[in-house]
Coordinates of C-alpha atoms in Angstrom, one line a residue:
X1 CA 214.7 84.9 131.5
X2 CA 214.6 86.5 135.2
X3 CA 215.8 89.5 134.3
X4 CA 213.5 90.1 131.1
X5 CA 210.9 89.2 133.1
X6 CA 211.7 91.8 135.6
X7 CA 212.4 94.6 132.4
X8 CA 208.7 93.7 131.1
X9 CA 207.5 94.1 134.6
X10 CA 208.8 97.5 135.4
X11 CA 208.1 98.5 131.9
X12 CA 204.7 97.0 131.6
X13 CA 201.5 99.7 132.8
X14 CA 199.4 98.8 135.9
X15 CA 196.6 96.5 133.7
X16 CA 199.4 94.4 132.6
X17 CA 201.4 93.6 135.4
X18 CA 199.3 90.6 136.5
X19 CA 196.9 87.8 134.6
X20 CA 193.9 88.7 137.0
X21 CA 193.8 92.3 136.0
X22 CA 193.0 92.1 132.5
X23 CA 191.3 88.8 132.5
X24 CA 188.7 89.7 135.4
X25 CA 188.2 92.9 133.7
X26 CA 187.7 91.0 130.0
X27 CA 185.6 88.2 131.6
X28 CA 183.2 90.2 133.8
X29 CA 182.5 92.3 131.1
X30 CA 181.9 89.7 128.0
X31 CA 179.6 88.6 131.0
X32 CA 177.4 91.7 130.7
X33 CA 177.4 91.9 126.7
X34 CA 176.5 88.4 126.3
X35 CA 174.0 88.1 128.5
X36 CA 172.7 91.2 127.0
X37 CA 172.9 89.9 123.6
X38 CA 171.1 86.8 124.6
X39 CA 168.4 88.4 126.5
X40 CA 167.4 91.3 123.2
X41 CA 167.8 87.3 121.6
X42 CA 164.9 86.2 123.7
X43 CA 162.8 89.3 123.7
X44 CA 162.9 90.2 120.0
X45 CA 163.4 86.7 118.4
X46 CA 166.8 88.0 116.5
X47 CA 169.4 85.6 115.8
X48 CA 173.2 86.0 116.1
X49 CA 175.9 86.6 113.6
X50 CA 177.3 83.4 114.3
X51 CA 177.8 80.0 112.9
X52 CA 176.3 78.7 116.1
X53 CA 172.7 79.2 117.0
X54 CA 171.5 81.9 119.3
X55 CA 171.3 79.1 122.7
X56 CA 174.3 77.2 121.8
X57 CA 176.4 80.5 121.4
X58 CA 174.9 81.9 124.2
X59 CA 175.7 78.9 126.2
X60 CA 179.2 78.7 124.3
X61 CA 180.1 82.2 125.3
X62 CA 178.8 81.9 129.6
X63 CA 180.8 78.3 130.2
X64 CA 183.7 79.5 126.8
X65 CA 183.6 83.1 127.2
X66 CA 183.3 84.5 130.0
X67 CA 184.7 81.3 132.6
X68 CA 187.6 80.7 130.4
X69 CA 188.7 84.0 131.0
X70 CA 188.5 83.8 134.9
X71 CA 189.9 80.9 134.6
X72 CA 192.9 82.3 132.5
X73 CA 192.8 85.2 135.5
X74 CA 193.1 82.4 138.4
X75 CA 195.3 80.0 136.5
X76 CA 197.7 83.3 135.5
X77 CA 197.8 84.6 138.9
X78 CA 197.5 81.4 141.1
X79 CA 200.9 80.1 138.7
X80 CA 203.5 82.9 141.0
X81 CA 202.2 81.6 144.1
X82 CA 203.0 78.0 143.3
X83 CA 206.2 78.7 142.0
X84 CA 207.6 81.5 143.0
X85 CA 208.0 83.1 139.9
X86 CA 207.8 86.0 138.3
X87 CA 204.3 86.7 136.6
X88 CA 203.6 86.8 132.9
X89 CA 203.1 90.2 132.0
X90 CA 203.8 93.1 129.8
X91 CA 203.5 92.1 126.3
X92 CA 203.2 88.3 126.2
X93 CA 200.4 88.9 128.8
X94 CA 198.5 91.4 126.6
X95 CA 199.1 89.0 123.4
X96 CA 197.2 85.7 125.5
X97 CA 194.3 88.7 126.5
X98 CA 194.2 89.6 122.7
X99 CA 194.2 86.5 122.2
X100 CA 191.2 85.4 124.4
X101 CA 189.4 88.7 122.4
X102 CA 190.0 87.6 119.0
X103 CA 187.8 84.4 120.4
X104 CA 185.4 86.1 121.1
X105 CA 184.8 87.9 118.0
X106 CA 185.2 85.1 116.0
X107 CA 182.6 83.2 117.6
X108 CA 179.8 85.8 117.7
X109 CA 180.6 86.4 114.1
X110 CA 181.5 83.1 112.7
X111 CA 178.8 83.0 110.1
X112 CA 180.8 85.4 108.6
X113 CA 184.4 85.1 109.3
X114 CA 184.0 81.2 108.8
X115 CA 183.5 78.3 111.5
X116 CA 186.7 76.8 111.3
X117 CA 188.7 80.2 111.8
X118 CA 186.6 80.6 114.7
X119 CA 187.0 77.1 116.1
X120 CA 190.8 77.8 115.8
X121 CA 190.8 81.1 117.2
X122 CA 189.1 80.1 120.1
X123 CA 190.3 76.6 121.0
X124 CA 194.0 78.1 120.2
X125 CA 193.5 80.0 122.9
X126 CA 193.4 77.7 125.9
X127 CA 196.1 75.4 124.2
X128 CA 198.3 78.3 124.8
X129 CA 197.2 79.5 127.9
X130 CA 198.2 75.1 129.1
X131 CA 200.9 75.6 127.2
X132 CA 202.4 78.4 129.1
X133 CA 201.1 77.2 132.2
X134 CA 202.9 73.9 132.3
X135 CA 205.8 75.5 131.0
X136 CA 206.3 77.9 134.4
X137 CA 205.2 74.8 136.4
X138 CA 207.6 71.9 134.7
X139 CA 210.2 74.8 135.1
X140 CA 209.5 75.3 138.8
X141 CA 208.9 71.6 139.6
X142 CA 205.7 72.6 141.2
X143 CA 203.0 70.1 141.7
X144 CA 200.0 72.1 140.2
X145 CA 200.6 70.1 137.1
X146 CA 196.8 68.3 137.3
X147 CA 195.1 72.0 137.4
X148 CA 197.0 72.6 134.5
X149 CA 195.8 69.7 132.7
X150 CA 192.3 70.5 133.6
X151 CA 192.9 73.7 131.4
X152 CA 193.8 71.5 128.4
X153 CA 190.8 69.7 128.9
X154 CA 188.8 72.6 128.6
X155 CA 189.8 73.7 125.9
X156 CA 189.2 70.2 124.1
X157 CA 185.8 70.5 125.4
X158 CA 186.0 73.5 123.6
X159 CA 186.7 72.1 120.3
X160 CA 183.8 69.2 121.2
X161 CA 181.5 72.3 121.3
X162 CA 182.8 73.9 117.6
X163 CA 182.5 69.9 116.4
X164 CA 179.1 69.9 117.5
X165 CA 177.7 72.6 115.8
X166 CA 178.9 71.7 112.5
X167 CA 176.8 68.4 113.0
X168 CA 180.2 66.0 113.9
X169 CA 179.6 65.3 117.3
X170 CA 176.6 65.3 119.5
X171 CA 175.8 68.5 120.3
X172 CA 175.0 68.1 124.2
X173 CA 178.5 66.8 124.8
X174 CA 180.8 69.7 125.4
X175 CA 178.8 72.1 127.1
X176 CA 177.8 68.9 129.6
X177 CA 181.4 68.2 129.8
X178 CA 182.1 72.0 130.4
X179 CA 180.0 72.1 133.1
X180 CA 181.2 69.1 134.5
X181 CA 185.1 70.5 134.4
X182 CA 184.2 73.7 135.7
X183 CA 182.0 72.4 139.0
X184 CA 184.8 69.4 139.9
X185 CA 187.0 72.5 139.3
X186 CA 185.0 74.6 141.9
X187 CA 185.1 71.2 144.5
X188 CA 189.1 71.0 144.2
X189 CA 190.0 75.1 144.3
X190 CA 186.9 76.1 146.3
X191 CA 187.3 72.9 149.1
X192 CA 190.5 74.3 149.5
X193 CA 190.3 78.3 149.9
X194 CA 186.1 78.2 151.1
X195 CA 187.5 76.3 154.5
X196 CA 191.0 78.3 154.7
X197 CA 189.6 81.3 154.2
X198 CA 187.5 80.8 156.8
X199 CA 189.8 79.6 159.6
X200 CA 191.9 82.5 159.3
X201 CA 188.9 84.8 159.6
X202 CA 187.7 83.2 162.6
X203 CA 191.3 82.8 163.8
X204 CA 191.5 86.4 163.6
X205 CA 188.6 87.0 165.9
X206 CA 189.8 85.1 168.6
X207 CA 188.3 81.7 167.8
X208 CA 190.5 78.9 168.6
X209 CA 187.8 76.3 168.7
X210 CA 185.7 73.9 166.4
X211 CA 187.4 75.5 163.3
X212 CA 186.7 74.1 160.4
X213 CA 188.3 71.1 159.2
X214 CA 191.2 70.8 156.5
X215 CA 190.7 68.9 153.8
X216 CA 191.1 64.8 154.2
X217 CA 190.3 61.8 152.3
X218 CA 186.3 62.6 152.8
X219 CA 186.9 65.7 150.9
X220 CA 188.8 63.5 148.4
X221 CA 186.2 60.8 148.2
X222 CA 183.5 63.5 147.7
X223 CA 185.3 65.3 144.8
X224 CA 185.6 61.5 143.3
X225 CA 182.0 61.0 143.7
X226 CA 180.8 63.7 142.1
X227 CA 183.5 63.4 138.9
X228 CA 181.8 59.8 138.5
X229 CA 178.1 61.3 138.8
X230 CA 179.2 63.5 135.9
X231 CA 179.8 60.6 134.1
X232 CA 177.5 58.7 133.8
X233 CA 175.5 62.0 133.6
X234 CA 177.5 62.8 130.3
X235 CA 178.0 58.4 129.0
X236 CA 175.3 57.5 130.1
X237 CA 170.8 57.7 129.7
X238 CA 169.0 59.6 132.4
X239 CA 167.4 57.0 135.3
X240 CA 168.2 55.9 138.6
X241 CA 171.5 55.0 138.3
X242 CA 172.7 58.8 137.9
X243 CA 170.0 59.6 139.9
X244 CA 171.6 58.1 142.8
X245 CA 174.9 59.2 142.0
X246 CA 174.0 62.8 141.8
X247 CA 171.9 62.5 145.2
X248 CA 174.8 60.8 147.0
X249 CA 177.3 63.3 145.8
X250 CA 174.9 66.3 146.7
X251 CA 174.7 64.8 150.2
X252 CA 178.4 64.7 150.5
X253 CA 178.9 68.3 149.0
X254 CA 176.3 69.2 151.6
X255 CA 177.9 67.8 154.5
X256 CA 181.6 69.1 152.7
X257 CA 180.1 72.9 153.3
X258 CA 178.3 72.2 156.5
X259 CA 182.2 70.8 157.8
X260 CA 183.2 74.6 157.2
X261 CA 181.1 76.4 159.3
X262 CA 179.9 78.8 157.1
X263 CA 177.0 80.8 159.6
X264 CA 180.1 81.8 161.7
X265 CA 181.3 84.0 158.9
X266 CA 177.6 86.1 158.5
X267 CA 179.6 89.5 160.0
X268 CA 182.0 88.8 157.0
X269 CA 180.2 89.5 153.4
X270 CA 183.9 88.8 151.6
X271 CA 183.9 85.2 152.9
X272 CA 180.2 84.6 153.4
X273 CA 179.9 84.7 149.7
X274 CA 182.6 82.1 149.3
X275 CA 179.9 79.4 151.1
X276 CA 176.6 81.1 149.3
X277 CA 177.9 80.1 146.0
X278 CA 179.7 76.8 147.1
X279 CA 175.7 76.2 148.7
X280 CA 174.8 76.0 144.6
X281 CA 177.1 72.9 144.1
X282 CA 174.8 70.9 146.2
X283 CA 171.8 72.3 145.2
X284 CA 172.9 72.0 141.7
X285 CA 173.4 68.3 141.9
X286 CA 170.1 67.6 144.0
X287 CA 168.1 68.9 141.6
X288 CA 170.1 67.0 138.8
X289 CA 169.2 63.9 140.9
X290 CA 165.6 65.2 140.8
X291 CA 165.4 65.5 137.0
X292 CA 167.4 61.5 136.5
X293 CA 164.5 60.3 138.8
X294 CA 161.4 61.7 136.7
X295 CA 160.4 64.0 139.3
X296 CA 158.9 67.6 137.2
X297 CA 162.0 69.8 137.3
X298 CA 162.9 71.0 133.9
X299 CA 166.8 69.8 133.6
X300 CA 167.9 73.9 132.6
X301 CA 167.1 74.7 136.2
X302 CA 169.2 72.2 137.5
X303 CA 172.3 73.1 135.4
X304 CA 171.8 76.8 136.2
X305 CA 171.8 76.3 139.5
X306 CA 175.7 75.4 138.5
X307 CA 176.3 77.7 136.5
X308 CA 174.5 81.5 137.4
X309 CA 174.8 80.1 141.2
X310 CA 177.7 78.2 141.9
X311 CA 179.6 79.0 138.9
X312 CA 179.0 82.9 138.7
X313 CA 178.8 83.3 142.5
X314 CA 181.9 81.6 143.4
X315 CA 183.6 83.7 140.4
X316 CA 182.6 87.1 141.6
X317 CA 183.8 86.3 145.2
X318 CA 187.4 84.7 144.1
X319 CA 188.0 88.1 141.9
X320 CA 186.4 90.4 144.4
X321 CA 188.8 88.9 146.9
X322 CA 191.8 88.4 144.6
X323 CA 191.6 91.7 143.5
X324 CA 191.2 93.4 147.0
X325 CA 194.3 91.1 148.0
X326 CA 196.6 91.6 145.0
X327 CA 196.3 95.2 144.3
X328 CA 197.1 95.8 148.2
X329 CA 193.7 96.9 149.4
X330 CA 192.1 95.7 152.6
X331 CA 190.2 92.5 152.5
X332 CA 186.5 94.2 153.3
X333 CA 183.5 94.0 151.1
X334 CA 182.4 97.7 150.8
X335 CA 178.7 98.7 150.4
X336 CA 178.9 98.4 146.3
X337 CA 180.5 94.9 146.6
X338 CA 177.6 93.5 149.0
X339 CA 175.0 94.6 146.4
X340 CA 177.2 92.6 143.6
X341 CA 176.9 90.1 145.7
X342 CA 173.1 90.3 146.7
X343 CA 172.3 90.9 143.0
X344 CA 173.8 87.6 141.7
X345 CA 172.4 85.6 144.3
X346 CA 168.7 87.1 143.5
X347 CA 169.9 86.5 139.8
X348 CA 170.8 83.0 140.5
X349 CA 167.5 82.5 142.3
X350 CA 165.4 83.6 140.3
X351 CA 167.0 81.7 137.1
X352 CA 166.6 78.2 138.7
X353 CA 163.1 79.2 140.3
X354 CA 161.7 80.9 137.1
X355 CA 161.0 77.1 135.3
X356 CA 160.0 75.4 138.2
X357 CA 156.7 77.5 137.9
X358 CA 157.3 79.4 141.2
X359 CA 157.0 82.5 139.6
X360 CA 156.4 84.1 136.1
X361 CA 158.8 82.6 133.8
X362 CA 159.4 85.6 131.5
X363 CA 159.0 88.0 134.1
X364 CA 161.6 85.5 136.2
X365 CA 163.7 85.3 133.4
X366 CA 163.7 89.2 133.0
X367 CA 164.5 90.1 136.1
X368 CA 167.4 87.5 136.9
X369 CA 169.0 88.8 133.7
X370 CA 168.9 92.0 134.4
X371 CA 169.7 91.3 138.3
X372 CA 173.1 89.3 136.8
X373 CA 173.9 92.0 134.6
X374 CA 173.6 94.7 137.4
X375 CA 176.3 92.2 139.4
X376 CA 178.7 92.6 137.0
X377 CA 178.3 95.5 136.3
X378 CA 179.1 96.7 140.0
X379 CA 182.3 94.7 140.3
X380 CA 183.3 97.1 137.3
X381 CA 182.4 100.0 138.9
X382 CA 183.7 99.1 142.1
X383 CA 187.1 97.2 141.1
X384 CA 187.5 98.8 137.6
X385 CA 189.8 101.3 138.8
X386 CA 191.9 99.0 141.0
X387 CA 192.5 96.9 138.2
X388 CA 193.4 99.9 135.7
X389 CA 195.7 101.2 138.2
X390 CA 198.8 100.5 140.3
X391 CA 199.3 98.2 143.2
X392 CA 198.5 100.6 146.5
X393 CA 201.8 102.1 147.4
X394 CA 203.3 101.2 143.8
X395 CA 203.5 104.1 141.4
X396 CA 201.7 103.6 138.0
X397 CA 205.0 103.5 135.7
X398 CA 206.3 100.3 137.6

């Protein structure tokens, strides 16, 4: 097995030598068709080809789409660190990325190609994707197994979502449960890299004191806290119940981000961004909290504040960073980077702003699409090429 997997290595080209390359790629730019689809949706009134309707495909494809492949990047990439194996690449890593495509396809033409092809295009996918992932960590003996089985998950939620929309489940299930997944997801992998990224910055210019802390049982407890709010946000009817649970949890995020020291890092853009979009979590719940105690914030600001800020923020910092660090380039945020950055954070801004009645809402919603859009659209531009081509100091044909 070693030594085919060192043949397909050498053998492989450049964008298939690693699950990050192709998956960042794929997801970043599904990102910028499907929110352009969804935006000519909202200007012109069309509908989509699909057996879903235009808001629960548009919704499908953000938290479906284009996280599930990031999530196939991290999970692909993070698996050789934890075990010390060999990636999967070549052609079994170009089959899961075709894979992932077909998906994609399917769903945005399902009214077509038929619902239940769809459904098993697209939930196949991540059952795979778990499958090979708790194969290289079962194999390993590595301990990663949980992250693995949050994967899984996902893609059950997944099938929730197809089950919906052919009238078998309720339709607010999966995409609540989706969101939930994804933003525990972000507590466990970001409370982890936000504050060890950051002591080694600081470490690195000379600080030695009040760093911030590692993770403990706080962390722990927090994380737990905010599963449960989830919960009863998913089980159970709005009120004060939730309420409370959401407001406690956001105070604990809160002080979880306030622990890492996060204004220390402003010379830093490349680990700055790490604690802008970690700030959404908190916000995210607050405002959840808001909405479970009656107060007059519309719930779709609350849930984007999860999902175009912490969501789409933390995303473009891990593959801005991952993609620096595996492809051998220095970890600095260049000028074209920064504005990625700046553009999603105006993007998410404007998206949770826009139906509190701050500003114009279609003008709001206008300009926060097009201000995602232009995010993603930089991080092509700007990390295309690196990954399309070799490793820095590795020549293209392996």
């Amino acid at each position: 097995m070693l030594a085919l997997r060192k043949e397909r290595m050498a053998a492989a080209p450049a964008f298939l030598r690693g699950g990050f390359r192709p998956f960042f790629l794929g997801g970043a730019a599904w990102a910028i068709v499907a929110l352009s689809v969804w935006l000519v949706v909202l200007a012109t009134g069309a509908s989509v080809p699909s057996a879903f309707d235009a808001l629960t495909w548009h919704r499908h494809e953000m938290l479906f789409g284009f996280v599930g492949a990031v999530i196939a990047g991290f999970l692909l990439t993070a698996i050789p660190n934890w075990t010390g194996r060999l990636p999967i690449a070549g052609t079994p890593l170009a089959a899961l990325f075709a894979f992932w495509l077909a998906g994609r396809v399917a769903v945005l033409f399902s009214a077509v190609a038929g619902a239940w092809l769809a459904a098993a295009i697209d939930v196949g996918f991540f059952l795979l994707l778990a499958f090979v992932g708790a194969r290289e960590v079962l194999q390993a003996g590595n301990r990663n197994l949980p992250v693995v089985g949050l994967v899984l998950l996902f893609g059950v939620v997944n099938g929730f979502d197809h089950a919906g929309a052919a009238g078998l489940m309720d339709p607010d299930l999966a995409w609540k449960c989706a969101v939930a997944l994804v933003i525990v997801l972000i507590s466990l992998i970001g409370g982890r890299i936000v504050p060890s990224f950051t002591r080694n910055w600081l470490a690195k210019q000379g600080v030695r004191e009040s760093l911030p802390l590692q993770p403990n049982r706080f962390d722990l407890g927090v994380i737990l806290l905010t599963a449960l709010a989830f919960l009863a946000w998913i089980t159970a009817p709005p009120g004060w119940f939730t309420g409370a649970l959401f407001a406690t949890a956001a105070a604990g995020q809160a002080l979880r981000l306030a622990r890492w020291k996060g204004w220390r890092t402003l010379a830093d853009p490349l680990v700055l961004i790490l604690h802008v979009g970690y700030a959404w979590v908190p916000i995210g719940l607050a405002l959840l909290a808001a909405v479970d105690f009656g107060e007059p914030v519309p719930r779709s600001a609350a849930v984007h504040a999860l999902t175009a800020g912490a969501m789409a923020t933390m995303i473009l910092a891990v593959m801005s960073r991952a993609t620096l660090g595996h492809t051998g380039r220095e970890l600095r945020a260049g000028a074209v980077t920064q504005a990625a950055y700046a553009l999603v954070t105006v993007g998410a801004l404007l998206r949770v702003t826009a139906p509190l009645g701050l500003i114009d809402y279609r003008l709001g919603m206008e300009i926060a699409g097009a201000a995602w859009i232009g995010a993603f659209l930089l991080f092509l531009v700007a990390y295309g090429p690196m990954l399309f081509g070799p490793r820095l100091g590795e020549s293209a044909a392996g």
